[in-house]
Structures are given as structure tokens and as C-alpha cells.
XYZ file of C-alpha atoms in Angstrom:
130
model
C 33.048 -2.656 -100.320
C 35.698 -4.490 -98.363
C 34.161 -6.814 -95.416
C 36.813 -7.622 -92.381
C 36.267 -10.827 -89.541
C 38.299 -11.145 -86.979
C 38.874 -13.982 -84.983
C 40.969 -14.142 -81.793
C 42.709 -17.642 -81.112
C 44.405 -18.588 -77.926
C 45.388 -21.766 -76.049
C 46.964 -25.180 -77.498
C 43.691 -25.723 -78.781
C 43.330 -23.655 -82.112
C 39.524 -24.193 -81.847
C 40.063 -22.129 -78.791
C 38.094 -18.732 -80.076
C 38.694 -15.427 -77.747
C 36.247 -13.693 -79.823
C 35.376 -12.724 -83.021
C 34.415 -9.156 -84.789
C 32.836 -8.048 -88.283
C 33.749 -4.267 -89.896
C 32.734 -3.638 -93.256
C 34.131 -0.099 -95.400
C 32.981 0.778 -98.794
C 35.457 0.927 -101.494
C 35.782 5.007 -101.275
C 39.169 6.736 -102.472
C 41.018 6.927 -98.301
C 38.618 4.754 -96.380
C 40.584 3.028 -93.851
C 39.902 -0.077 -91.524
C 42.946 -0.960 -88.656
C 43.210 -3.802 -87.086
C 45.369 -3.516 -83.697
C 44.811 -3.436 -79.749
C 43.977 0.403 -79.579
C 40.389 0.829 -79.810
C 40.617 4.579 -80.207
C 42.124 4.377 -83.542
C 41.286 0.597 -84.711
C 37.811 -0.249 -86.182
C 39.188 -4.292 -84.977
C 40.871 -4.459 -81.882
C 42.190 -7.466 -80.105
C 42.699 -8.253 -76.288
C 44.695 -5.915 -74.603
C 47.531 -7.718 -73.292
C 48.348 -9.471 -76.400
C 51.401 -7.726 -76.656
C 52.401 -9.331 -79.955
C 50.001 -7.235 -81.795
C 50.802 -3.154 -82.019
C 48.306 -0.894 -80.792
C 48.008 -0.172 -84.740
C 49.349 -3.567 -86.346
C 47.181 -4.256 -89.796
C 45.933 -1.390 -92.225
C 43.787 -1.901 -94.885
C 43.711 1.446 -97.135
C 40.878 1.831 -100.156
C 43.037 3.864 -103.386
C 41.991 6.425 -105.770
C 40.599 3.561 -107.811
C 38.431 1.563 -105.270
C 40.939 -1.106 -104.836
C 42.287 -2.187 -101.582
C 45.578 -3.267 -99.761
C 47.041 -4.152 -96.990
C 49.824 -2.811 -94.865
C 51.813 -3.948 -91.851
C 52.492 -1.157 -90.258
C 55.761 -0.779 -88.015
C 55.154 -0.323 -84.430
C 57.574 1.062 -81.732
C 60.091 -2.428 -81.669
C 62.437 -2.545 -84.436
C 61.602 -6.442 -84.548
C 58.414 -7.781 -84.118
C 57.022 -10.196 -81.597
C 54.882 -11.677 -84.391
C 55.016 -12.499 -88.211
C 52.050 -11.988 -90.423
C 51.230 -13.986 -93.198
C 48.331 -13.528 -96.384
C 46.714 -16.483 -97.177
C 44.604 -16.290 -100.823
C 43.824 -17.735 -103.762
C 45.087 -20.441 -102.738
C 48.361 -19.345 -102.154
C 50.569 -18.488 -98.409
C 53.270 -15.765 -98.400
C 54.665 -13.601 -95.585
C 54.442 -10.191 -95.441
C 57.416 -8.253 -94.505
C 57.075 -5.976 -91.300
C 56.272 -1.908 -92.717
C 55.219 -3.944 -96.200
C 52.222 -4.333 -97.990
C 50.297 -6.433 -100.628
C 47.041 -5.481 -102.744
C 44.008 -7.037 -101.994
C 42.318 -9.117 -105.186
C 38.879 -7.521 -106.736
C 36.384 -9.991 -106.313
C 38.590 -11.913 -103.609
C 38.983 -13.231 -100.345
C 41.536 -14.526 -98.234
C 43.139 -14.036 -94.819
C 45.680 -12.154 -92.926
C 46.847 -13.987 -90.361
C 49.146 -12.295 -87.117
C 50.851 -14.935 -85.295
C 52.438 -14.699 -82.140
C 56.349 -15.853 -82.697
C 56.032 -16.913 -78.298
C 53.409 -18.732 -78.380
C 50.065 -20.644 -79.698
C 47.689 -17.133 -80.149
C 46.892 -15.613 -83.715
C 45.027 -13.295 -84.794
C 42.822 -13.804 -88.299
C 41.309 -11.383 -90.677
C 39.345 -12.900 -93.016
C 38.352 -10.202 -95.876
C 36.005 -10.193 -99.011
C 36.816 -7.326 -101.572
C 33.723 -6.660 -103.733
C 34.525 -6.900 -107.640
């Protein structure tokens, strides 16, 4: 099972939340949870008008095996209007735009979308059942 929060952040203020959303997938060979501003293809969609997010910007993807991982997929620009960094085990590291990184069994952590313009993000927390 893979569990997914979102929380929206806007405003000088990073307490500012714009809202916050919960999906949850079980760890089934092609289950898929996106994160982006299209709601007719993302499971965790974020305002609109934040432009700095794709319409499909984050996918998390279950394998053959029941672990998870997550991808950055490439939108339309050939550079992106935001940088995305994972945040676990206690550890930061970007994740390069149309990359991906595996998700820990048994872990959390973050993915965190920030806009390079100005003071918005956009965090997925996750929990990956062992």
C-alpha cells in the first residue's frame, strides 16, 4: 500500500496552507497515483493556475514486485518552472526533470515541487508499506 498527502503552500508565510489531500493505492503490479493540476488524469491535483506544476508533474508507479517509485515526468517546456526535491531517511537530493528514484519499503519521506518564481510548493508526503 502506498499512502500520498498533499499539501498546497502559498504566500511568504510557509504556514500558509492552500489545502491539503490524502490518496492511498495498494502495492499492485501498474497501480498508478499522479500528482499534477489536471484532475482528469491526476488522483492529487493542485490549484489551477499554479503554472509551475504540469498538468501531469509527479508519478508514482507500483512494479512487478510491489515496490514503488517516483517519476518526474517532463511536461510541454523543455525547462521547468520548478525543481523537485525527495526528502527521506533523513537525507535531501534533487531529482532531475524526466528522472526518477525508488521509494523505500517500509518508508516515508517527501517530494517536494517548488516553484523556482516564487514562495509556493507543493508537498507529497508518502508512506510505503513494508
Amino acid at each position: 500500500m502506498l499512502e500520498l498527502t498533499m499539501v498546497s503552500v502559498a504566500g511568504a508565510d510557509a504556514g500558509a496552507t492552500a489545502g491539503m489531500l490524502m490518496a492511498e493505492a495498494p502495492s499492485e503490479a501498474g497501480a498508478v497515483l499522479r500528482v499534477g493540476r489536471d484532475a482528469s488524469v491526476c488522483r492529487l491535483v493542485t490549484p489551477e493556475d499554479w503554472l509551475f506544476v504540469s498538468r501531469v508533474h509527479l508519478e508514482f508507479r507500483c512494479g512487478p514486485d510491489g515496490s514503488w517509485s517516483v517519476t518526474w515526468l517532463r511536461g510541454s517546456n523543455p525547462d521547468p518552472a520548478s525543481e523537485v526535491r525527495m526528502l527521506s531517511g533523513g537525507a535531501a537530493r534533487p531529482l532531475a526533470y524526466g528522472g526518477g528514484a525508488p521509494l523505500s519499503r517500509g518508508g516515508s519521506g517527501e517530494v517536494v515541487i517548488q516553484d523556482r518564481s516564487g514562495p509556493r510548493s507543493v508537498n507529497v508526503g508518502f508512506y510505503h508499506e513494508g
